[in-house]
Amino acid sequence: MTDVKAGVEYKINIDGNSFLLDNKKFQLLESILDTGSLTAAAKSINVSYRTALNYIEKIESTLNVKIVNTTKGGKGGGGGTSLTEEGYSILKECKKINAIMELHKDVNEIESEIIDIDDSKGIMTIQMYEFKINAPLNRNYEVGDKLLALISYDNIFLMLEPQTSSIRNILKGQIVEMKLENEVIRVKIDVGGVDLYSDITLSAEKELNLNIGKEVYVGFKAMSVATLKL
């Protein structure tokens, strides 16, 4: 099977101007913050000083803001490059996106079909085999559309009994696998013919007394379900 990978670009919007910042330019800004030098930053991402300068000039001209300040040193040196307030704000927003992506990098992927739409509640019901859940309504979708539903491992909660809460999706399942990964227990649960994964702490695993074959309830909010039309 072909190994498919996708890269990341950050869409930066400032006063109506937009720029797609790729990972290379993000790393350049991050290195400028760390080193205080455009020369060192360019070296760290394996581009020439001129290329790095062109990156900066392209961002600044497109967004119509200044993102770096450069000071010249005397004979003994002392010059440097620093991020402006706007440059630091851009870097911070990109880091926030990275943090969110890292937090939700492991997701359950469920190919499903829309079987019902409730406009009044703003939700739609999707199903695969006996697995049926609610997700936020996308008004571009229709009953019968095929979807890919995405649910982050860390958004799925395990319970021994169903509980009254704001969680709209509570389903009964059975644990079929448990693995220790980086101080976290990755639990695989068969729910209506669909395998769901949930990451829980070691203390939670002990408190719930979980083991393979045990029946549990999985719960997750409708808003934690992202969907893509296939």
PDB file of N, CA and C in Angstrom, residues 38-124:
ATOM      1  N   LEU A  38      19.262  35.832  12.382  1.00  0.00           N
ATOM      2  CA  LEU A  38      18.724  35.325  11.130  1.00  0.00           C
ATOM      3  C   LEU A  38      19.705  34.346  10.487  1.00  0.00           C
ATOM      4  N   THR A  39      20.987  34.638  10.623  1.00  0.00           N
ATOM      5  CA  THR A  39      22.014  33.747  10.068  1.00  0.00           C
ATOM      6  C   THR A  39      21.939  32.374  10.718  1.00  0.00           C
ATOM      7  N   ALA A  40      21.865  32.346  12.045  1.00  0.00           N
ATOM      8  CA  ALA A  40      21.784  31.070  12.759  1.00  0.00           C
ATOM      9  C   ALA A  40      20.464  30.362  12.470  1.00  0.00           C
ATOM     10  N   ALA A  41      19.395  31.135  12.361  1.00  0.00           N
ATOM     11  CA  ALA A  41      18.089  30.547  12.081  1.00  0.00           C
ATOM     12  C   ALA A  41      18.068  29.908  10.700  1.00  0.00           C
ATOM     13  N   ALA A  42      18.658  30.595   9.708  1.00  0.00           N
ATOM     14  CA  ALA A  42      18.729  30.039   8.355  1.00  0.00           C
ATOM     15  C   ALA A  42      19.521  28.733   8.345  1.00  0.00           C
ATOM     16  N   LYS A  43      20.622  28.718   9.074  1.00  0.00           N
ATOM     17  CA  LYS A  43      21.457  27.511   9.146  1.00  0.00           C
ATOM     18  C   LYS A  43      20.696  26.364   9.787  1.00  0.00           C
ATOM     19  N   SER A  44      19.886  26.667  10.792  1.00  0.00           N
ATOM     20  CA  SER A  44      19.162  25.612  11.520  1.00  0.00           C
ATOM     21  C   SER A  44      18.119  24.920  10.647  1.00  0.00           C
ATOM     22  N   ILE A  45      17.594  25.618   9.625  1.00  0.00           N
ATOM     23  CA  ILE A  45      16.596  24.993   8.752  1.00  0.00           C
ATOM     24  C   ILE A  45      17.181  24.653   7.378  1.00  0.00           C
ATOM     25  N   ASN A  46      18.531  24.751   7.285  1.00  0.00           N
ATOM     26  CA  ASN A  46      19.262  24.332   6.079  1.00  0.00           C
ATOM     27  C   ASN A  46      18.897  25.126   4.829  1.00  0.00           C
ATOM     28  N   VAL A  47      18.813  26.462   4.985  1.00  0.00           N
ATOM     29  CA  VAL A  47      18.648  27.330   3.826  1.00  0.00           C
ATOM     30  C   VAL A  47      19.699  28.433   3.916  1.00  0.00           C
ATOM     31  N   SER A  48      19.933  29.115   2.802  1.00  0.00           N
ATOM     32  CA  SER A  48      20.896  30.204   2.801  1.00  0.00           C
ATOM     33  C   SER A  48      20.323  31.428   3.504  1.00  0.00           C
ATOM     34  N   TYR A  49      21.208  32.344   3.883  1.00  0.00           N
ATOM     35  CA  TYR A  49      20.768  33.585   4.521  1.00  0.00           C
ATOM     36  C   TYR A  49      19.840  34.349   3.576  1.00  0.00           C
ATOM     37  N   ARG A  50      20.185  34.398   2.285  1.00  0.00           N
ATOM     38  CA  ARG A  50      19.373  35.108   1.299  1.00  0.00           C
ATOM     39  C   ARG A  50      17.978  34.486   1.187  1.00  0.00           C
ATOM     40  N   THR A  51      17.904  33.150   1.188  1.00  0.00           N
ATOM     41  CA  THR A  51      16.606  32.478   1.117  1.00  0.00           C
ATOM     42  C   THR A  51      15.760  32.803   2.348  1.00  0.00           C
ATOM     43  N   ALA A  52      16.385  32.780   3.519  1.00  0.00           N
ATOM     44  CA  ALA A  52      15.678  33.098   4.753  1.00  0.00           C
ATOM     45  C   ALA A  52      15.170  34.538   4.714  1.00  0.00           C
ATOM     46  N   LEU A  53      15.986  35.435   4.213  1.00  0.00           N
ATOM     47  CA  LEU A  53      15.588  36.836   4.112  1.00  0.00           C
ATOM     48  C   LEU A  53      14.417  36.995   3.148  1.00  0.00           C
ATOM     49  N   ASN A  54      14.452  36.229   2.056  1.00  0.00           N
ATOM     50  CA  ASN A  54      13.344  36.259   1.096  1.00  0.00           C
ATOM     51  C   ASN A  54      12.047  35.753   1.729  1.00  0.00           C
ATOM     52  N   TYR A  55      12.162  34.717   2.579  1.00  0.00           N
ATOM     53  CA  TYR A  55      10.992  34.213   3.292  1.00  0.00           C
ATOM     54  C   TYR A  55      10.358  35.344   4.107  1.00  0.00           C
ATOM     55  N   ILE A  56      11.194  36.044   4.859  1.00  0.00           N
ATOM     56  CA  ILE A  56      10.712  37.112   5.730  1.00  0.00           C
ATOM     57  C   ILE A  56      10.075  38.228   4.907  1.00  0.00           C
ATOM     58  N   GLU A  57      10.755  38.631   3.840  1.00  0.00           N
ATOM     59  CA  GLU A  57      10.248  39.719   3.004  1.00  0.00           C
ATOM     60  C   GLU A  57       8.917  39.352   2.357  1.00  0.00           C
ATOM     61  N   LYS A  58       8.770  38.084   1.962  1.00  0.00           N
ATOM     62  CA  LYS A  58       7.524  37.628   1.343  1.00  0.00           C
ATOM     63  C   LYS A  58       6.377  37.687   2.342  1.00  0.00           C
ATOM     64  N   ILE A  59       6.619  37.233   3.567  1.00  0.00           N
ATOM     65  CA  ILE A  59       5.586  37.260   4.604  1.00  0.00           C
ATOM     66  C   ILE A  59       5.182  38.697   4.906  1.00  0.00           C
ATOM     67  N   GLU A  60       6.185  39.563   5.070  1.00  0.00           N
ATOM     68  CA  GLU A  60       5.916  40.953   5.440  1.00  0.00           C
ATOM     69  C   GLU A  60       5.170  41.698   4.338  1.00  0.00           C
ATOM     70  N   SER A  61       5.553  41.485   3.094  1.00  0.00           N
ATOM     71  CA  SER A  61       4.901  42.196   1.997  1.00  0.00           C
ATOM     72  C   SER A  61       3.459  41.721   1.785  1.00  0.00           C
ATOM     73  N   THR A  62       3.232  40.419   1.994  1.00  0.00           N
ATOM     74  CA  THR A  62       1.884  39.870   1.798  1.00  0.00           C
ATOM     75  C   THR A  62       0.941  40.298   2.916  1.00  0.00           C
ATOM     76  N   LEU A  63       1.427  40.265   4.159  1.00  0.00           N
ATOM     77  CA  LEU A  63       0.588  40.609   5.310  1.00  0.00           C
ATOM     78  C   LEU A  63       0.614  42.098   5.622  1.00  0.00           C
ATOM     79  N   ASN A  64       1.564  42.814   4.990  1.00  0.00           N
ATOM     80  CA  ASN A  64       1.707  44.255   5.204  1.00  0.00           C
ATOM     81  C   ASN A  64       1.984  44.592   6.675  1.00  0.00           C
ATOM     82  N   VAL A  65       2.835  43.771   7.304  1.00  0.00           N
ATOM     83  CA  VAL A  65       3.290  44.036   8.670  1.00  0.00           C
ATOM     84  C   VAL A  65       4.781  43.696   8.750  1.00  0.00           C
ATOM     85  N   LYS A  66       5.436  44.266   9.723  1.00  0.00           N
ATOM     86  CA  LYS A  66       6.838  43.945   9.967  1.00  0.00           C
ATOM     87  C   LYS A  66       6.899  42.845  11.014  1.00  0.00           C
ATOM     88  N   ILE A  67       7.583  41.746  10.711  1.00  0.00           N
ATOM     89  CA  ILE A  67       7.596  40.622  11.650  1.00  0.00           C
ATOM     90  C   ILE A  67       8.951  40.424  12.326  1.00  0.00           C
ATOM     91  N   VAL A  68      10.010  41.080  11.814  1.00  0.00           N
ATOM     92  CA  VAL A  68      11.312  40.984  12.487  1.00  0.00           C
ATOM     93  C   VAL A  68      11.967  42.355  12.561  1.00  0.00           C
ATOM     94  N   ASN A  69      12.787  42.528  13.583  1.00  0.00           N
ATOM     95  CA  ASN A  69      13.639  43.701  13.715  1.00  0.00           C
ATOM     96  C   ASN A  69      15.088  43.253  13.631  1.00  0.00           C
ATOM     97  N   THR A  70      15.874  43.965  12.836  1.00  0.00           N
ATOM     98  CA  THR A  70      17.287  43.626  12.688  1.00  0.00           C
ATOM     99  C   THR A  70      18.136  44.799  13.152  1.00  0.00           C
ATOM    100  N   THR A  71      19.098  44.496  14.006  1.00  0.00           N
ATOM    101  CA  THR A  71      20.034  45.519  14.481  1.00  0.00           C
ATOM    102  C   THR A  71      21.429  45.172  14.008  1.00  0.00           C
ATOM    103  N   LYS A  72      22.176  46.197  13.579  1.00  0.00           N
ATOM    104  CA  LYS A  72      23.538  45.987  13.111  1.00  0.00           C
ATOM    105  C   LYS A  72      24.526  46.193  14.253  1.00  0.00           C
ATOM    106  N   GLY A  73      25.505  45.346  14.304  1.00  0.00           N
ATOM    107  CA  GLY A  73      26.529  45.469  15.332  1.00  0.00           C
ATOM    108  C   GLY A  73      27.699  46.299  14.853  1.00  0.00           C
ATOM    109  N   GLY A  74      28.572  46.659  15.762  1.00  0.00           N
ATOM    110  CA  GLY A  74      29.781  47.402  15.408  1.00  0.00           C
ATOM    111  C   GLY A  74      30.874  46.463  14.941  1.00  0.00           C
ATOM    112  N   LYS A  75      32.088  46.906  15.052  1.00  0.00           N
ATOM    113  CA  LYS A  75      33.210  46.073  14.612  1.00  0.00           C
ATOM    114  C   LYS A  75      33.299  44.781  15.421  1.00  0.00           C
ATOM    115  N   GLY A  76      32.886  44.870  16.660  1.00  0.00           N
ATOM    116  CA  GLY A  76      32.954  43.675  17.509  1.00  0.00           C
ATOM    117  C   GLY A  76      31.716  42.806  17.428  1.00  0.00           C
ATOM    118  N   GLY A  77      30.835  43.110  16.514  1.00  0.00           N
ATOM    119  CA  GLY A  77      29.609  42.326  16.372  1.00  0.00           C
ATOM    120  C   GLY A  77      28.513  42.903  17.255  1.00  0.00           C
ATOM    121  N   GLY A  78      27.632  42.042  17.718  1.00  0.00           N
ATOM    122  CA  GLY A  78      26.556  42.478  18.609  1.00  0.00           C
ATOM    123  C   GLY A  78      25.221  42.694  17.923  1.00  0.00           C
ATOM    124  N   GLY A  79      25.184  42.543  16.600  1.00  0.00           N
ATOM    125  CA  GLY A  79      23.925  42.691  15.884  1.00  0.00           C
ATOM    126  C   GLY A  79      23.042  41.473  16.097  1.00  0.00           C
ATOM    127  N   GLY A  80      21.809  41.571  15.647  1.00  0.00           N
ATOM    128  CA  GLY A  80      20.918  40.427  15.802  1.00  0.00           C
ATOM    129  C   GLY A  80      19.573  40.657  15.161  1.00  0.00           C
ATOM    130  N   THR A  81      18.737  39.639  15.206  1.00  0.00           N
ATOM    131  CA  THR A  81      17.393  39.692  14.648  1.00  0.00           C
ATOM    132  C   THR A  81      16.406  39.190  15.693  1.00  0.00           C
ATOM    133  N   SER A  82      15.319  39.906  15.866  1.00  0.00           N
ATOM    134  CA  SER A  82      14.298  39.513  16.842  1.00  0.00           C
ATOM    135  C   SER A  82      12.923  39.637  16.202  1.00  0.00           C
ATOM    136  N   LEU A  83      11.955  38.955  16.774  1.00  0.00           N
ATOM    137  CA  LEU A  83      10.590  39.032  16.281  1.00  0.00           C
ATOM    138  C   LEU A  83       9.910  40.287  16.814  1.00  0.00           C
ATOM    139  N   THR A  84       9.139  40.928  15.949  1.00  0.00           N
ATOM    140  CA  THR A  84       8.309  42.046  16.408  1.00  0.00           C
ATOM    141  C   THR A  84       7.117  41.470  17.165  1.00  0.00           C
ATOM    142  N   GLU A  85       6.286  42.338  17.688  1.00  0.00           N
ATOM    143  CA  GLU A  85       5.080  41.880  18.380  1.00  0.00           C
ATOM    144  C   GLU A  85       4.191  41.085  17.437  1.00  0.00           C
ATOM    145  N   GLU A  86       4.083  41.549  16.177  1.00  0.00           N
ATOM    146  CA  GLU A  86       3.267  40.834  15.182  1.00  0.00           C
ATOM    147  C   GLU A  86       3.903  39.483  14.839  1.00  0.00           C
ATOM    148  N   GLY A  87       5.231  39.467  14.712  1.00  0.00           N
ATOM    149  CA  GLY A  87       5.930  38.228  14.400  1.00  0.00           C
ATOM    150  C   GLY A  87       5.762  37.194  15.495  1.00  0.00           C
ATOM    151  N   TYR A  88       5.844  37.666  16.746  1.00  0.00           N
ATOM    152  CA  TYR A  88       5.670  36.753  17.881  1.00  0.00           C
ATOM    153  C   TYR A  88       4.224  36.248  17.931  1.00  0.00           C
ATOM    154  N   SER A  89       3.255  37.111  17.615  1.00  0.00           N
ATOM    155  CA  SER A  89       1.846  36.697  17.621  1.00  0.00           C
ATOM    156  C   SER A  89       1.598  35.614  16.580  1.00  0.00           C
ATOM    157  N   ILE A  90       2.208  35.760  15.402  1.00  0.00           N
ATOM    158  CA  ILE A  90       2.076  34.743  14.353  1.00  0.00           C
ATOM    159  C   ILE A  90       2.637  33.412  14.839  1.00  0.00           C
ATOM    160  N   LEU A  91       3.843  33.466  15.427  1.00  0.00           N
ATOM    161  CA  LEU A  91       4.482  32.245  15.918  1.00  0.00           C
ATOM    162  C   LEU A  91       3.633  31.594  17.010  1.00  0.00           C
ATOM    163  N   LYS A  92       3.074  32.405  17.906  1.00  0.00           N
ATOM    164  CA  LYS A  92       2.263  31.870  19.004  1.00  0.00           C
ATOM    165  C   LYS A  92       1.023  31.155  18.471  1.00  0.00           C
ATOM    166  N   GLU A  93       0.359  31.755  17.464  1.00  0.00           N
ATOM    167  CA  GLU A  93      -0.837  31.119  16.903  1.00  0.00           C
ATOM    168  C   GLU A  93      -0.492  29.782  16.248  1.00  0.00           C
ATOM    169  N   CYS A  94       0.656  29.730  15.562  1.00  0.00           N
ATOM    170  CA  CYS A  94       1.090  28.474  14.939  1.00  0.00           C
ATOM    171  C   CYS A  94       1.380  27.416  15.999  1.00  0.00           C
ATOM    172  N   LYS A  95       1.988  27.843  17.104  1.00  0.00           N
ATOM    173  CA  LYS A  95       2.292  26.897  18.185  1.00  0.00           C
ATOM    174  C   LYS A  95       1.015  26.373  18.827  1.00  0.00           C
ATOM    175  N   LYS A  96       0.003  27.209  18.918  1.00  0.00           N
ATOM    176  CA  LYS A  96      -1.279  26.767  19.464  1.00  0.00           C
ATOM    177  C   LYS A  96      -1.881  25.678  18.579  1.00  0.00           C
ATOM    178  N   ILE A  97      -1.783  25.886  17.253  1.00  0.00           N
ATOM    179  CA  ILE A  97      -2.295  24.874  16.319  1.00  0.00           C
ATOM    180  C   ILE A  97      -1.520  23.568  16.485  1.00  0.00           C
ATOM    181  N   ASN A  98      -0.198  23.667  16.616  1.00  0.00           N
ATOM    182  CA  ASN A  98       0.632  22.476  16.801  1.00  0.00           C
ATOM    183  C   ASN A  98       0.253  21.723  18.066  1.00  0.00           C
ATOM    184  N   ALA A  99       0.003  22.485  19.143  1.00  0.00           N
ATOM    185  CA  ALA A  99      -0.356  21.854  20.412  1.00  0.00           C
ATOM    186  C   ALA A  99      -1.672  21.102  20.302  1.00  0.00           C
ATOM    187  N   ILE A 100      -2.650  21.704  19.615  1.00  0.00           N
ATOM    188  CA  ILE A 100      -3.948  21.058  19.425  1.00  0.00           C
ATOM    189  C   ILE A 100      -3.804  19.805  18.564  1.00  0.00           C
ATOM    190  N   MET A 101      -2.994  19.903  17.515  1.00  0.00           N
ATOM    191  CA  MET A 101      -2.783  18.755  16.634  1.00  0.00           C
ATOM    192  C   MET A 101      -2.081  17.621  17.367  1.00  0.00           C
ATOM    193  N   GLU A 102      -1.124  17.969  18.205  1.00  0.00           N
ATOM    194  CA  GLU A 102      -0.404  16.952  18.969  1.00  0.00           C
ATOM    195  C   GLU A 102      -1.334  16.261  19.955  1.00  0.00           C
ATOM    196  N   LEU A 103      -2.212  17.048  20.575  1.00  0.00           N
ATOM    197  CA  LEU A 103      -3.147  16.499  21.545  1.00  0.00           C
ATOM    198  C   LEU A 103      -4.117  15.526  20.898  1.00  0.00           C
ATOM    199  N   HIS A 104      -4.503  15.813  19.648  1.00  0.00           N
ATOM    200  CA  HIS A 104      -5.509  14.995  18.968  1.00  0.00           C
ATOM    201  C   HIS A 104      -4.938  14.239  17.769  1.00  0.00           C
ATOM    202  N   LYS A 105      -3.665  13.868  17.851  1.00  0.00           N
ATOM    203  CA  LYS A 105      -3.040  13.236  16.689  1.00  0.00           C
ATOM    204  C   LYS A 105      -3.543  11.809  16.454  1.00  0.00           C
ATOM    205  N   ASP A 106      -4.003  11.126  17.523  1.00  0.00           N
ATOM    206  CA  ASP A 106      -4.514   9.765  17.387  1.00  0.00           C
ATOM    207  C   ASP A 106      -6.033   9.806  17.370  1.00  0.00           C
ATOM    208  N   VAL A 107      -6.626   9.389  16.271  1.00  0.00           N
ATOM    209  CA  VAL A 107      -8.083   9.477  16.132  1.00  0.00           C
ATOM    210  C   VAL A 107      -8.677   8.159  15.640  1.00  0.00           C
ATOM    211  N   ASN A 108      -9.879   7.883  16.109  1.00  0.00           N
ATOM    212  CA  ASN A 108     -10.664   6.789  15.565  1.00  0.00           C
ATOM    213  C   ASN A 108     -11.269   7.239  14.237  1.00  0.00           C
ATOM    214  N   GLU A 109     -11.146   6.418  13.203  1.00  0.00           N
ATOM    215  CA  GLU A 109     -11.704   6.729  11.883  1.00  0.00           C
ATOM    216  C   GLU A 109     -12.835   5.744  11.588  1.00  0.00           C
ATOM    217  N   ILE A 110     -14.030   6.276  11.392  1.00  0.00           N
ATOM    218  CA  ILE A 110     -15.206   5.425  11.213  1.00  0.00           C
ATOM    219  C   ILE A 110     -15.926   5.816   9.928  1.00  0.00           C
ATOM    220  N   GLU A 111     -15.945   4.928   8.963  1.00  0.00           N
ATOM    221  CA  GLU A 111     -16.693   5.171   7.732  1.00  0.00           C
ATOM    222  C   GLU A 111     -18.165   4.867   8.014  1.00  0.00           C
ATOM    223  N   SER A 112     -19.003   5.865   7.822  1.00  0.00           N
ATOM    224  CA  SER A 112     -20.394   5.740   8.248  1.00  0.00           C
ATOM    225  C   SER A 112     -21.330   6.389   7.235  1.00  0.00           C
ATOM    226  N   GLU A 113     -22.635   6.381   7.561  1.00  0.00           N
ATOM    227  CA  GLU A 113     -23.651   6.959   6.686  1.00  0.00           C
ATOM    228  C   GLU A 113     -24.646   7.756   7.526  1.00  0.00           C
ATOM    229  N   ILE A 114     -25.078   8.891   6.994  1.00  0.00           N
ATOM    230  CA  ILE A 114     -26.090   9.689   7.687  1.00  0.00           C
ATOM    231  C   ILE A 114     -27.450   9.007   7.537  1.00  0.00           C
ATOM    232  N   ILE A 115     -28.096   8.732   8.686  1.00  0.00           N
ATOM    233  CA  ILE A 115     -29.413   8.087   8.631  1.00  0.00           C
ATOM    234  C   ILE A 115     -30.528   9.022   9.096  1.00  0.00           C
ATOM    235  N   ASP A 116     -30.161  10.148   9.725  1.00  0.00           N
ATOM    236  CA  ASP A 116     -31.201  11.076  10.173  1.00  0.00           C
ATOM    237  C   ASP A 116     -30.581  12.457  10.396  1.00  0.00           C
ATOM    238  N   ILE A 117     -31.361  13.507  10.145  1.00  0.00           N
ATOM    239  CA  ILE A 117     -30.932  14.882  10.378  1.00  0.00           C
ATOM    240  C   ILE A 117     -32.012  15.594  11.183  1.00  0.00           C
ATOM    241  N   ASP A 118     -31.601  16.236  12.282  1.00  0.00           N
ATOM    242  CA  ASP A 118     -32.530  16.986  13.130  1.00  0.00           C
ATOM    243  C   ASP A 118     -32.113  18.461  13.101  1.00  0.00           C
ATOM    244  N   ASP A 119     -32.775  19.221  12.240  1.00  0.00           N
ATOM    245  CA  ASP A 119     -32.425  20.639  12.089  1.00  0.00           C
ATOM    246  C   ASP A 119     -32.668  21.420  13.370  1.00  0.00           C
ATOM    247  N   SER A 120     -33.722  21.084  14.106  1.00  0.00           N
ATOM    248  CA  SER A 120     -34.075  21.845  15.304  1.00  0.00           C
ATOM    249  C   SER A 120     -33.016  21.723  16.387  1.00  0.00           C
ATOM    250  N   LYS A 121     -32.372  20.568  16.479  1.00  0.00           N
ATOM    251  CA  LYS A 121     -31.337  20.337  17.484  1.00  0.00           C
ATOM    252  C   LYS A 121     -29.926  20.548  16.938  1.00  0.00           C
ATOM    253  N   GLY A 122     -29.812  20.704  15.624  1.00  0.00           N
ATOM    254  CA  GLY A 122     -28.510  20.916  15.016  1.00  0.00           C
ATOM    255  C   GLY A 122     -27.608  19.693  15.063  1.00  0.00           C
ATOM    256  N   ILE A 123     -28.208  18.507  14.974  1.00  0.00           N
ATOM    257  CA  ILE A 123     -27.419  17.282  15.002  1.00  0.00           C
ATOM    258  C   ILE A 123     -27.830  16.360  13.862  1.00  0.00           C
ATOM    259  N   MET A 124     -26.954  15.418  13.572  1.00  0.00           N
ATOM    260  CA  MET A 124     -27.281  14.368  12.610  1.00  0.00           C
ATOM    261  C   MET A 124     -26.881  13.035  13.224  1.00  0.00           C
TER     262      MET A 124
END
